[in-house]
mmCIF file of C-alpha atoms in Angstrom:
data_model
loop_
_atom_site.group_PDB
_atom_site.id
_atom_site.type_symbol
_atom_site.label_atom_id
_atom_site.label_comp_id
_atom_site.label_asym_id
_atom_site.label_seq_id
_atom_site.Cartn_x
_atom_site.Cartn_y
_atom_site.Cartn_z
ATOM 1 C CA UNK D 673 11.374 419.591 132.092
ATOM 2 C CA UNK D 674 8.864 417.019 130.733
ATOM 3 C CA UNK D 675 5.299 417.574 132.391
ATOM 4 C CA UNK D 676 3.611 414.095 132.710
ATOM 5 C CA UNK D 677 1.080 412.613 135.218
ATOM 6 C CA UNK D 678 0.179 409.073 135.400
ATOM 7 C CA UNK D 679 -3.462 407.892 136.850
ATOM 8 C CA UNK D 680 -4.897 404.210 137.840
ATOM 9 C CA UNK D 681 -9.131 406.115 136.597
ATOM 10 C CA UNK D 682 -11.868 406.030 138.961
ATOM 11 C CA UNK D 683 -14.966 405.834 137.060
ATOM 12 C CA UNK D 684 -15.851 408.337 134.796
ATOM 13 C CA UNK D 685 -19.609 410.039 135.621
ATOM 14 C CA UNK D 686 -22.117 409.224 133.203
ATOM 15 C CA UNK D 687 -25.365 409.479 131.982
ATOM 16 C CA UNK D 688 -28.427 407.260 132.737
ATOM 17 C CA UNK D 689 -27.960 405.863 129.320
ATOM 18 C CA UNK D 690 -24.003 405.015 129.913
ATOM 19 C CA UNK D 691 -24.649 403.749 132.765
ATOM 20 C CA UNK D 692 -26.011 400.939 131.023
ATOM 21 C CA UNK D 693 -24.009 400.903 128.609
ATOM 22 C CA UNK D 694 -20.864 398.255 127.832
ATOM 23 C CA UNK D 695 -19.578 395.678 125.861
ATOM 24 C CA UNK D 696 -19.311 391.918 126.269
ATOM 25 C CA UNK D 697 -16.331 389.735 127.118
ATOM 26 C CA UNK D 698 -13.570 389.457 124.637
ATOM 27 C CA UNK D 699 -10.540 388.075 126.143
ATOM 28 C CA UNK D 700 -7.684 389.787 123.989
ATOM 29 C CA UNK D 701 -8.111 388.106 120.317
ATOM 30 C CA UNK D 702 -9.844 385.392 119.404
ATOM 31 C CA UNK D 703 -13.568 385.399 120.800
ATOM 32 C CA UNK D 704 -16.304 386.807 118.535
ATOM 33 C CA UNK D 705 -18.193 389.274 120.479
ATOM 34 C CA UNK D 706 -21.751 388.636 121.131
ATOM 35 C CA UNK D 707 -24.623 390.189 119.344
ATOM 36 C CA UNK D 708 -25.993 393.649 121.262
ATOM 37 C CA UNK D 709 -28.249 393.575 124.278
ATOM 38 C CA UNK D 710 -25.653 390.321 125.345
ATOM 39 C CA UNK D 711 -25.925 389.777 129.332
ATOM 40 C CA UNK D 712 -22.634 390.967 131.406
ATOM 41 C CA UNK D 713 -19.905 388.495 130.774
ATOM 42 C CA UNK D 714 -17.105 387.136 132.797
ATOM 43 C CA UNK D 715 -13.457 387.245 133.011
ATOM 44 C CA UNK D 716 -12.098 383.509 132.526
ATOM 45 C CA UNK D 717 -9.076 383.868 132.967
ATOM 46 C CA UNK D 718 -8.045 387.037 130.832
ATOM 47 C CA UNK D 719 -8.898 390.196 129.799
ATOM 48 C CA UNK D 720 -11.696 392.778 131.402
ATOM 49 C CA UNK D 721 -15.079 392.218 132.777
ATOM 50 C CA UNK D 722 -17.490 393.654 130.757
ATOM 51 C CA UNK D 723 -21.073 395.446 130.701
ATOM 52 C CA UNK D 724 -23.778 394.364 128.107
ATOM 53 C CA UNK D 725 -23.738 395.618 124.941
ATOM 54 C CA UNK D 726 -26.072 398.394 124.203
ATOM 55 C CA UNK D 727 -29.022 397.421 122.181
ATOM 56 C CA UNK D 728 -28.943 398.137 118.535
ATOM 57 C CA UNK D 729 -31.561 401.128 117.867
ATOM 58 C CA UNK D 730 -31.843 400.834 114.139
ATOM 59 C CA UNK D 731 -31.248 404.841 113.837
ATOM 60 C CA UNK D 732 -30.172 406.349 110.851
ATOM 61 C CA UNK D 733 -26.525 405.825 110.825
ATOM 62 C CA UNK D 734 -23.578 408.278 110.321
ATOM 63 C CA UNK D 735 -22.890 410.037 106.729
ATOM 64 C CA UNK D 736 -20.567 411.512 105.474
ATOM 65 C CA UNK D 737 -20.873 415.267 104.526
ATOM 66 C CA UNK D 738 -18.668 415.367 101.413
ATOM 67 C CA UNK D 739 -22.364 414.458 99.645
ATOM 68 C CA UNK D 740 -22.638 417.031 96.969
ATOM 69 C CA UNK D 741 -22.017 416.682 92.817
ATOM 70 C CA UNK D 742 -19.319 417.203 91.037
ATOM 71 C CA UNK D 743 -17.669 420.401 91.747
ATOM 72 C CA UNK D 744 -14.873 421.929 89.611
ATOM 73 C CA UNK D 745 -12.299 423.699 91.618
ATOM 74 C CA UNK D 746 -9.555 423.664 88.683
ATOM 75 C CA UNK D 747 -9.577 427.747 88.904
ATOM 76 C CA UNK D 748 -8.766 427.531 92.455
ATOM 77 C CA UNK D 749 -5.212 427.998 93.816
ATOM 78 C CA UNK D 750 -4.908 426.089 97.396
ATOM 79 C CA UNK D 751 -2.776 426.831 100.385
ATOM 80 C CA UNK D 752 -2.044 424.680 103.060
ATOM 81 C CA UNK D 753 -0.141 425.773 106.155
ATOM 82 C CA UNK D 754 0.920 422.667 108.055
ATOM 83 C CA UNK D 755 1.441 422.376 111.693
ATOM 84 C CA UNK D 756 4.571 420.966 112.703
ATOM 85 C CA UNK D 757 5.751 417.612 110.916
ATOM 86 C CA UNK D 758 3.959 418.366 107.953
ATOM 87 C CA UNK D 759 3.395 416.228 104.857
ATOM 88 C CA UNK D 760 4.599 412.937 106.073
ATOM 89 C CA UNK D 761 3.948 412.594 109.972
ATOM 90 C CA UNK D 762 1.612 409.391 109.163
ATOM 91 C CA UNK D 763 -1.160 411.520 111.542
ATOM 92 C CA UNK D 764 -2.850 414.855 112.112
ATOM 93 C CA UNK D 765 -0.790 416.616 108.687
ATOM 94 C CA UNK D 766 -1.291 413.810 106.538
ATOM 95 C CA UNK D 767 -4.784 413.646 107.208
ATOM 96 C CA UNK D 768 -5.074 417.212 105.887
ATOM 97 C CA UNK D 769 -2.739 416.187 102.841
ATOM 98 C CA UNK D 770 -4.922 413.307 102.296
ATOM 99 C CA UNK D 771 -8.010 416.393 101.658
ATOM 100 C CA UNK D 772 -5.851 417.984 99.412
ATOM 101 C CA UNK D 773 -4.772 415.618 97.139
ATOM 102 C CA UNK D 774 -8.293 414.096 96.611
ATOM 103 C CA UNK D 775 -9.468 417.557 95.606
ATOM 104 C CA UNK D 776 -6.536 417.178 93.005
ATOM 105 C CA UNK D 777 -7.736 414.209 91.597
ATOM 106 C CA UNK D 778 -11.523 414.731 91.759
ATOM 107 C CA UNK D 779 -12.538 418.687 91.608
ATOM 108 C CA UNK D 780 -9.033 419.289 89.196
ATOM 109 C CA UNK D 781 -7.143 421.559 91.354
ATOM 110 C CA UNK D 782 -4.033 422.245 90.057
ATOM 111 C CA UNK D 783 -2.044 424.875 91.640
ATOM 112 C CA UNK D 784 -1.417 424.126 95.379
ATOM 113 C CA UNK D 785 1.753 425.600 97.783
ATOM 114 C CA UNK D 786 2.249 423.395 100.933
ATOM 115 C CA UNK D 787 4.044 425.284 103.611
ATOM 116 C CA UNK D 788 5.608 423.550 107.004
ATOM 117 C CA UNK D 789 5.532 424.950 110.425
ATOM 118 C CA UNK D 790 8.679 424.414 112.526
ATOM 119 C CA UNK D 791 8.631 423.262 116.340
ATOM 120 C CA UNK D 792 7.778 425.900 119.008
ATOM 121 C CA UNK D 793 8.750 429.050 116.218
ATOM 122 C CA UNK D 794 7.249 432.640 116.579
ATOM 123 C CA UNK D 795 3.621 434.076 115.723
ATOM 124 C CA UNK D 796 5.687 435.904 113.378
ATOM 125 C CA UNK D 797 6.952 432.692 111.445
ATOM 126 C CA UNK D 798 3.459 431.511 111.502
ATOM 127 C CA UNK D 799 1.924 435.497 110.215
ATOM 128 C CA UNK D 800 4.808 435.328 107.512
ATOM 129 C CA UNK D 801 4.020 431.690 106.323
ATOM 130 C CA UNK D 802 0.162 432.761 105.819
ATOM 131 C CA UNK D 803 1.115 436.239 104.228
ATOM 132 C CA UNK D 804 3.155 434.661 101.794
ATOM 133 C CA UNK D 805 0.854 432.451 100.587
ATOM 134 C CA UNK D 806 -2.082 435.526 100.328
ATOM 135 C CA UNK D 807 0.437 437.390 98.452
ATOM 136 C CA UNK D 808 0.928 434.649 96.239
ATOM 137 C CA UNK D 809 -2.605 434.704 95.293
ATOM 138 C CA UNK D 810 -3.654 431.495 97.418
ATOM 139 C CA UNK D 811 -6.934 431.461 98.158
ATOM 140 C CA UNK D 812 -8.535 429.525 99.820
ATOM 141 C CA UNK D 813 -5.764 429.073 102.338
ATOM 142 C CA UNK D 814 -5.906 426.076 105.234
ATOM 143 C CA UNK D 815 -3.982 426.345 108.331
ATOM 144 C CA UNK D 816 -3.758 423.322 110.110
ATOM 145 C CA UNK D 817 -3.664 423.176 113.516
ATOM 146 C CA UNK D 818 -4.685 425.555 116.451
ATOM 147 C CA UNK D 819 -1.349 427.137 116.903
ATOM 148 C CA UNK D 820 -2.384 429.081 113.767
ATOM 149 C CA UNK D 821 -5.407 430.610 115.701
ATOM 150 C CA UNK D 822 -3.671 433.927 116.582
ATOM 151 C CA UNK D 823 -1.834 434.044 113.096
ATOM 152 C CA UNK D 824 -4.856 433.409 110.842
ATOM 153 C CA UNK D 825 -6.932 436.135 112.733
ATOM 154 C CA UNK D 826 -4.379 438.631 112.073
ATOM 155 C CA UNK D 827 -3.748 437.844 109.104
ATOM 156 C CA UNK D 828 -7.380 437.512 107.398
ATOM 157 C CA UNK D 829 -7.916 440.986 108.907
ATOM 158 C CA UNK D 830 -5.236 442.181 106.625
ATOM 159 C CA UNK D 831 -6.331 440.349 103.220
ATOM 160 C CA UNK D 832 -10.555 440.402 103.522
ATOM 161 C CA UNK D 833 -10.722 438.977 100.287
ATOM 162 C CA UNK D 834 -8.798 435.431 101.100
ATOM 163 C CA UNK D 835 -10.743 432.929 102.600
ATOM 164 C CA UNK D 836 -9.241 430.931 105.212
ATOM 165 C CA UNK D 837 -9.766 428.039 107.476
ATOM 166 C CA UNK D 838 -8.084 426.756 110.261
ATOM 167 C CA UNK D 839 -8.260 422.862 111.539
ATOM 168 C CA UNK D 840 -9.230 423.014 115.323
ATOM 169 C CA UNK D 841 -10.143 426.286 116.159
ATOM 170 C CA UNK D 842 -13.550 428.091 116.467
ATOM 171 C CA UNK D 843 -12.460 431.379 118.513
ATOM 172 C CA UNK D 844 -12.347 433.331 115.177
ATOM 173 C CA UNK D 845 -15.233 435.291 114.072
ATOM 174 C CA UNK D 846 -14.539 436.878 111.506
ATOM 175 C CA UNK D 847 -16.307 436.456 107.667
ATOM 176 C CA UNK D 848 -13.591 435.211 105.831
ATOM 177 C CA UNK D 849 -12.862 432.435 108.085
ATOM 178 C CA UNK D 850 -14.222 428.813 108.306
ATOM 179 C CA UNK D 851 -13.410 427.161 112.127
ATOM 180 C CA UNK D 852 -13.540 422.883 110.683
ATOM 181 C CA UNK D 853 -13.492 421.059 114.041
ATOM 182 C CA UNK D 854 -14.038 417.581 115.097
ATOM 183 C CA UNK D 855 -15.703 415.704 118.182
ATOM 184 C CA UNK D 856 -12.008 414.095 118.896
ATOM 185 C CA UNK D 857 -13.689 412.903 122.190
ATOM 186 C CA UNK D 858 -16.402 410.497 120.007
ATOM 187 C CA UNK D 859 -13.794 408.621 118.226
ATOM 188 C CA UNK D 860 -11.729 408.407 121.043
ATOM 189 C CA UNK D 861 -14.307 406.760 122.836
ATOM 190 C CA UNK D 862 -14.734 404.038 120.336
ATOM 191 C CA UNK D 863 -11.362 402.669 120.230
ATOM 192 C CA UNK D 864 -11.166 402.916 124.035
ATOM 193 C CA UNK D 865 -14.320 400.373 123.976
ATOM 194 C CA UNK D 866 -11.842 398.727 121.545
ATOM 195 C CA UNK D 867 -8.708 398.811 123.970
ATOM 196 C CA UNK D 868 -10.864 397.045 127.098
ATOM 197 C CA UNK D 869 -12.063 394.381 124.753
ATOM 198 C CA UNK D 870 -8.525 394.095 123.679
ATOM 199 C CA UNK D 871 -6.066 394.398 126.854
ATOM 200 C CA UNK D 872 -5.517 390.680 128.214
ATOM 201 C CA UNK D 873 -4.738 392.402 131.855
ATOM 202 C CA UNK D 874 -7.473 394.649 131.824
ATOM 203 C CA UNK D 875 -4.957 397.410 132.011
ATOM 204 C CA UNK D 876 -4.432 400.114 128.934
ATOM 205 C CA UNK D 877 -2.789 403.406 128.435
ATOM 206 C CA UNK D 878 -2.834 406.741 127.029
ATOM 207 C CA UNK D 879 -0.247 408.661 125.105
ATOM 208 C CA UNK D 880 -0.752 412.785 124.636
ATOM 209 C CA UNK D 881 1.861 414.558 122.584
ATOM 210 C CA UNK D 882 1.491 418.286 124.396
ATOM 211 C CA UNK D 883 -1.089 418.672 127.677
ATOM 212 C CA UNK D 884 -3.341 421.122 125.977
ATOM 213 C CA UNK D 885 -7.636 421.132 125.830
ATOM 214 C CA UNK D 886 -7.103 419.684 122.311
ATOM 215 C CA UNK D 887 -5.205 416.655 123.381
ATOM 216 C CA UNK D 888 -7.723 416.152 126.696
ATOM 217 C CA UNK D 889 -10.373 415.980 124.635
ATOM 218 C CA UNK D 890 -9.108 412.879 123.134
ATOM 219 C CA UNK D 891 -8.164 411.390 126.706
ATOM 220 C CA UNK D 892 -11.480 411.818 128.122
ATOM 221 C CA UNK D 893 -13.381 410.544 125.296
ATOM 222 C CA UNK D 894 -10.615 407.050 125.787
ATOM 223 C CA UNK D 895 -11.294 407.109 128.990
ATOM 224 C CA UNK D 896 -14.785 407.229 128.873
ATOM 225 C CA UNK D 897 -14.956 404.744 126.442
ATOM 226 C CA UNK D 898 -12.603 402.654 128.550
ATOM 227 C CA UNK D 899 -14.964 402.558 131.501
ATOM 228 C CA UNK D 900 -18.455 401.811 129.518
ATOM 229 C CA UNK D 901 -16.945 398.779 128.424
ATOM 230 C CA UNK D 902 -15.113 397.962 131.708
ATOM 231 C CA UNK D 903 -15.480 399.440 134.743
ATOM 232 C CA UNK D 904 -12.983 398.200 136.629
ATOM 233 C CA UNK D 905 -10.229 398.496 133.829
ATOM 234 C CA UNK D 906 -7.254 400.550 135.000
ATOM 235 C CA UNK D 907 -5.796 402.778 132.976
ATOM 236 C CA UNK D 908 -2.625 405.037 132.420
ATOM 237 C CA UNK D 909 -2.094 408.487 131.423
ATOM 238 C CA UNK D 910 0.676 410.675 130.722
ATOM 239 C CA UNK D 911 1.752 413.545 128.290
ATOM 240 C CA UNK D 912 5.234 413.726 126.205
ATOM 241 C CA UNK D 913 5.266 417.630 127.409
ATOM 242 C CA UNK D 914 3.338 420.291 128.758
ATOM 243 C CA UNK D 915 1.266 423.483 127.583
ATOM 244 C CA UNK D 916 3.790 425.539 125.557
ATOM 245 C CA UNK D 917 6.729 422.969 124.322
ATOM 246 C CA UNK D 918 5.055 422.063 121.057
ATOM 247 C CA UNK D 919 7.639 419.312 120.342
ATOM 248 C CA UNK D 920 5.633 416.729 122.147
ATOM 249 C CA UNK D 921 4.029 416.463 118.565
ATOM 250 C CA UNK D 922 7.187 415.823 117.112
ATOM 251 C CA UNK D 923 9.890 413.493 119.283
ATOM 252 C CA UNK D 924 9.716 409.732 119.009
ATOM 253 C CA UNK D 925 12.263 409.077 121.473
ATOM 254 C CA UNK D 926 9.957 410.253 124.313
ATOM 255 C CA UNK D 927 7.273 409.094 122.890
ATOM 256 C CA UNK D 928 8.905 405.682 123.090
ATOM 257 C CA UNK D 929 10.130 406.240 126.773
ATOM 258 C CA UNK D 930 6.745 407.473 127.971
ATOM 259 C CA UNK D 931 4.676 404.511 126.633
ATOM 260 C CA UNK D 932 8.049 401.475 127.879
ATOM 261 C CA UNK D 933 6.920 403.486 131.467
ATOM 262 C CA UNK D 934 3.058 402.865 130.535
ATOM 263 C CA UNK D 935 3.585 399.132 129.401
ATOM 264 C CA UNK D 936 6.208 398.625 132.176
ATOM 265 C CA UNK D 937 3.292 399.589 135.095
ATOM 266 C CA UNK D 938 0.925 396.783 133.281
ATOM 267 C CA UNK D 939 -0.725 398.376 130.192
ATOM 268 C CA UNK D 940 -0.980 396.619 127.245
ATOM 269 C CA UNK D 941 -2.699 398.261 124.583
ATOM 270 C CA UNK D 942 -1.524 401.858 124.539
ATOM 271 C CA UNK D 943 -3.424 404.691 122.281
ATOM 272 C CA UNK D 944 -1.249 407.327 121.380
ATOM 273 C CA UNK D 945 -2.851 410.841 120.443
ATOM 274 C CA UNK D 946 1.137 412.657 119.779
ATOM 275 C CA UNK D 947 1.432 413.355 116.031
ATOM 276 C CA UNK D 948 5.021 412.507 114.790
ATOM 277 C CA UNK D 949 6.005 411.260 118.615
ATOM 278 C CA UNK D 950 3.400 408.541 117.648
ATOM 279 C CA UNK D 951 6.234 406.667 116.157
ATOM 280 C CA UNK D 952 8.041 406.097 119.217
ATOM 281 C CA UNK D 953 4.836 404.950 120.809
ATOM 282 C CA UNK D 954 4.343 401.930 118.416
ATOM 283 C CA UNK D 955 7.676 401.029 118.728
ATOM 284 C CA UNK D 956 7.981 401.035 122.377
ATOM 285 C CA UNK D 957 4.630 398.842 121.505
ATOM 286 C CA UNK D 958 6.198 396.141 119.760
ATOM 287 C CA UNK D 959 9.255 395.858 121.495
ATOM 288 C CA UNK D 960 7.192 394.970 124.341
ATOM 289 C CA UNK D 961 4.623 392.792 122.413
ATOM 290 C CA UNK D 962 1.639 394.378 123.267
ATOM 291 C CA UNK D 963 -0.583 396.542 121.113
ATOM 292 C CA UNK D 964 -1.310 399.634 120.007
ATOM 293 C CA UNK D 965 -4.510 402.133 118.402
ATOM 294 C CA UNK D 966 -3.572 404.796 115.986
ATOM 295 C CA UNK D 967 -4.845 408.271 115.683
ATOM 296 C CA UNK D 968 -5.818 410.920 113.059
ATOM 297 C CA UNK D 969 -4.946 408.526 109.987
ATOM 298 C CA UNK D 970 -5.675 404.860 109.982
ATOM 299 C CA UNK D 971 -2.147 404.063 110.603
ATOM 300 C CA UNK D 972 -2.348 400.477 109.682
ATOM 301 C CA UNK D 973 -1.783 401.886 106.454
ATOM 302 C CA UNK D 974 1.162 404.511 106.903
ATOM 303 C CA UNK D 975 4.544 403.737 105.470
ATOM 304 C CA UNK D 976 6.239 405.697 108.002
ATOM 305 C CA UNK D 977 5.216 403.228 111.087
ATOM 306 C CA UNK D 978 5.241 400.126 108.045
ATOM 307 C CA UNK D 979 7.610 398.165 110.862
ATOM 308 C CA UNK D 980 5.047 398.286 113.670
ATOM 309 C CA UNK D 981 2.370 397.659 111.960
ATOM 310 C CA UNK D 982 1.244 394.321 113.073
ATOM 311 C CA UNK D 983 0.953 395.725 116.813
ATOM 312 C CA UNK D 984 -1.446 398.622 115.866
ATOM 313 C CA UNK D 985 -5.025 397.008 116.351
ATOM 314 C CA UNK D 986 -6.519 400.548 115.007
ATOM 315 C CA UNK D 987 -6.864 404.151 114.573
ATOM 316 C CA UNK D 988 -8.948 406.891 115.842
ATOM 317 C CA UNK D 989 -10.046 408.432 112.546
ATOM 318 C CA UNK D 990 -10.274 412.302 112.796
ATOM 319 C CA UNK D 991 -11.657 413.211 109.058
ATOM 320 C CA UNK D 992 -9.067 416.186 108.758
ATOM 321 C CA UNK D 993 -9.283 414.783 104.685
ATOM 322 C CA UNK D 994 -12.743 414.855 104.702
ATOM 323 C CA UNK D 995 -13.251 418.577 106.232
ATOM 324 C CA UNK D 996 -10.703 419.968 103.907
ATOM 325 C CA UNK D 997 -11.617 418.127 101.232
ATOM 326 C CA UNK D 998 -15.315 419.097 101.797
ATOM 327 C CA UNK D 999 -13.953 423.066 102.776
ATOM 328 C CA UNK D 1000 -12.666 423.595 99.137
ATOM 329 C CA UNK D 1001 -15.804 422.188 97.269
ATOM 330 C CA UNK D 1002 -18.089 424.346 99.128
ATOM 331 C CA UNK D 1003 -15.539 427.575 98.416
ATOM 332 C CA UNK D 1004 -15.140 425.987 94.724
ATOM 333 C CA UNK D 1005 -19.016 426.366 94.984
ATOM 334 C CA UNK D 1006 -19.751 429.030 96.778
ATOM 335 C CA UNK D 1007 -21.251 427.248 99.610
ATOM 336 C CA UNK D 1008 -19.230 427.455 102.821
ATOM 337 C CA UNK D 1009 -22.315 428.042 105.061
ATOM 338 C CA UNK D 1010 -23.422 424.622 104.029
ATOM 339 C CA UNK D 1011 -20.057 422.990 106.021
ATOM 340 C CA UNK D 1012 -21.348 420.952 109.486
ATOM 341 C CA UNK D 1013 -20.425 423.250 112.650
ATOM 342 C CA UNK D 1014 -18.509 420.372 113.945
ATOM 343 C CA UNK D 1015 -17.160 417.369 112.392
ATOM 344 C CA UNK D 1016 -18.460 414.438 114.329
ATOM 345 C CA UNK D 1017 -19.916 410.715 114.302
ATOM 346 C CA UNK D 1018 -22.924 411.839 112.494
ATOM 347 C CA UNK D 1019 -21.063 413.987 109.631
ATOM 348 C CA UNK D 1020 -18.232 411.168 109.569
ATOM 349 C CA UNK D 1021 -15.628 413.654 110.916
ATOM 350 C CA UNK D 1022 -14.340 410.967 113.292
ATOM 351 C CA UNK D 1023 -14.225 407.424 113.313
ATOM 352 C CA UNK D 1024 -12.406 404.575 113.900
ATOM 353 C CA UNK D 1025 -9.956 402.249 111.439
ATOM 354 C CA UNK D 1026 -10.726 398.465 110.673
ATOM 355 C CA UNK D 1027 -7.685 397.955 108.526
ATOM 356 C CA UNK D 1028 -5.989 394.776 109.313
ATOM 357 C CA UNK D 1029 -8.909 393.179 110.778
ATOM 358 C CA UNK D 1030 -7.429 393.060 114.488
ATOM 359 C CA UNK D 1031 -10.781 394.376 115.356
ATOM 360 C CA UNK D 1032 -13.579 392.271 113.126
ATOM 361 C CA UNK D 1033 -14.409 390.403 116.375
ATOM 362 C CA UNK D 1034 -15.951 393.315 118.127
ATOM 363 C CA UNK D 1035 -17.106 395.688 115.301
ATOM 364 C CA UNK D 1036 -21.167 394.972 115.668
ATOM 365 C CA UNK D 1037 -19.802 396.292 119.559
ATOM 366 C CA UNK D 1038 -18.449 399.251 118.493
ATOM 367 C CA UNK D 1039 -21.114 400.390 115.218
ATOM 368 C CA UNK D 1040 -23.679 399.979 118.461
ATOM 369 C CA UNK D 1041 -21.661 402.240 120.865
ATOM 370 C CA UNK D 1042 -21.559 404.107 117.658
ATOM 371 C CA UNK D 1043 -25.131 404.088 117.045
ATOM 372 C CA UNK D 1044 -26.012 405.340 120.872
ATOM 373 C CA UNK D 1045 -23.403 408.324 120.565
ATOM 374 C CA UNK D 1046 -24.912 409.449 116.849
ATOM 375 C CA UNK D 1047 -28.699 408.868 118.226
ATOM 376 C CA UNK D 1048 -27.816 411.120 121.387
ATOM 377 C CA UNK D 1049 -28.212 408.091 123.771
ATOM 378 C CA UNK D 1050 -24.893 408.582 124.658
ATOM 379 C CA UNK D 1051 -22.753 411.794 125.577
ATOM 380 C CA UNK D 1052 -19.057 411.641 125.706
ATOM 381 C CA UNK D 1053 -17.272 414.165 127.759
ATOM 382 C CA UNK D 1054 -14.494 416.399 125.725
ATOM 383 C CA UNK D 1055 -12.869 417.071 129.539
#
């Protein structure tokens, strides 16, 4: 039976600094936002009320981590184990596809196996999937996802010489592995500063694929986000299925009944965090007229949602490319050590997606929420 849970927020506690924090008034579209350090604007007759926007610090800005020369990794053969959907979900496994086929084209790696996951199957699936690939000489091998946790440590105990990594996860400690995970809740917090400038009724929702931490991190960080800008936004939440039925990552159908319930209590702009199920989410989206944000891949730009397209405003970038991308250079280079611990603002492991240009209005808004998070002024919540 489907686990969901659907909640009208009361404020989110936070810091001093938050506290402060918010954006100005834009009433669903067409008003440019003012510039940072704007006074509190009103509601005129759409749309949320809105706290100033925090003043512009002139910090060093995010970069990206992926900063070092020319690296050949043609000798290398790569692995990828995908979570379920794989190659082709237009999210979270296309992300990580997105890593590998840019170290094709720029390090010249030539000999790659991609292998798929299938929905709620045994560790043993998962153990075989990553054994076949060591015995096939893959090395490095990528897991993607968390469900691999328990797999990958079993198996690199087995094959010391492979190193793996595993999108997600940090629980492993053991030599051969590298944990690459993201501050979900960061970017999540942008484009739910993005959703209250955006929602005409001042009333936005959240999609999760499967109630796990993973997934919460990425509603509290939208919620949190939701509430700097607009206090008094309201704001649904619900999840496609709970802990344990892994095919809340990959069912459109509920994804599309569980965000017509969302937009049929009042929200509308919904941000979906459910892999494939995303699908159903934008369409639910545009059948209703309302709008959407994106997650993992900028979306905008996915031929799998190409026919909902023009209600997806943007995405909630989570740089799977960019940490696997950056994990084979530094094992083409024998640098692994040299990885960030954690893939956020500041190492451009999250962001969010402009494509479109639903969003020009408010980006000086959002690069200064941006700014406070990356210069510690700010601290979003992962729970």
């Amino acid at each position: 039976m489907r686990r969901s849970r659907v909640t009208t927020l009361a404020a989110v506690a936070l810091t001093g600094a938050l506290a402060l924090a918010g954006c100005a008034k834009d009433s669903g579209g067409g008003n440019s936002a003012p510039p940072a350090g704007g006074g509190q604007s009103s509601s005129a007759s759409a749309g949320c009320k809105t706290n100033p926007v925090p003043q512009a610090s002139g910090g060093s800005s995010a970069a990206s981590s992926g900063s070092a020369g020319k690296v050949d990794a043609s000798a290398l053969k790569v692995g990828l184990a995908y979570d379920i959907g794989g190659r082709g979900d237009a999210s979270f496994n296309d992300a990580a596809a997105a890593g590998l086929d840019k170290a094709k084209s720029d390090m010249g790696v030539k000999d790659v196996k991609e292998l798929t996951a299938a929905p709620n199957e045994s560790e043993d699936a998962k153990q075989s999937r990553l054994r076949q690939l060591a015995d096939g000489g893959y090395n490095p091998i990528v897991a993607v996802g968390f469900a691999y946790a328990k797999s990958v440590e079993a198996i690199a105990r087995q094959y010391p010489n492979v190193k793996f990594a595993i999108v997600d996860d940090d629980t492993i400690k053991l030599p051969n592995v590298t944990p690459l995970v993201f501050a979900e809740e960061q970017g999540s917090f942008l484009v739910g500063v993005a959703a209250a400038y955006k929602s005409k009724g001042c009333h936005v929702g959240f999609v999760g694929g499967v109630n796990v931490p993973l997934i919460q991190k990425f509603e509290a960080g939208f919620k949190q986000g939701v509430k700097a800008a607009a206090p008094d936004a309201k704001i649904e939440s619900e999840y496609i299925t709970p802990a344990g039925d892994f095919s809340g990552f990959q069912d459109p159908a509920k994804g599309n009944t569980v965000a017509a319930g969302e937009i049929g209590r009042g929200a509308d702009v919904v941000y979906q965090a459910a892999g494939a199920s995303g699908k159903g989410v934008f369409q639910a989206a545009k059948s209703k007229n309302v709008l959407a944000i994106g997650v993992d891949s900028d979306q905008y730009n996915q031929a799998t949602v190409a026919d909902s397209k023009d209600v997806i405003i943007s995405s909630m970038l989570k740089r799977v490319d960019v940490a696997v991308f950056d994990y084979i250079q530094a094992v083409a280079g024998n640098k692994v050590d040299t990885l960030p611990k954690r893939f956020d603002l500041k190492a451009d492991g999250v962001g969010y997606a402009t494509s479109g240009g639903k969003i020009d209005d408010i980006k000086s808004v959002l690069e200064a929420y941006k700014q406070q998070i990356v210069d510690g002024k700010i601290t979003v919540a992962d729970k």
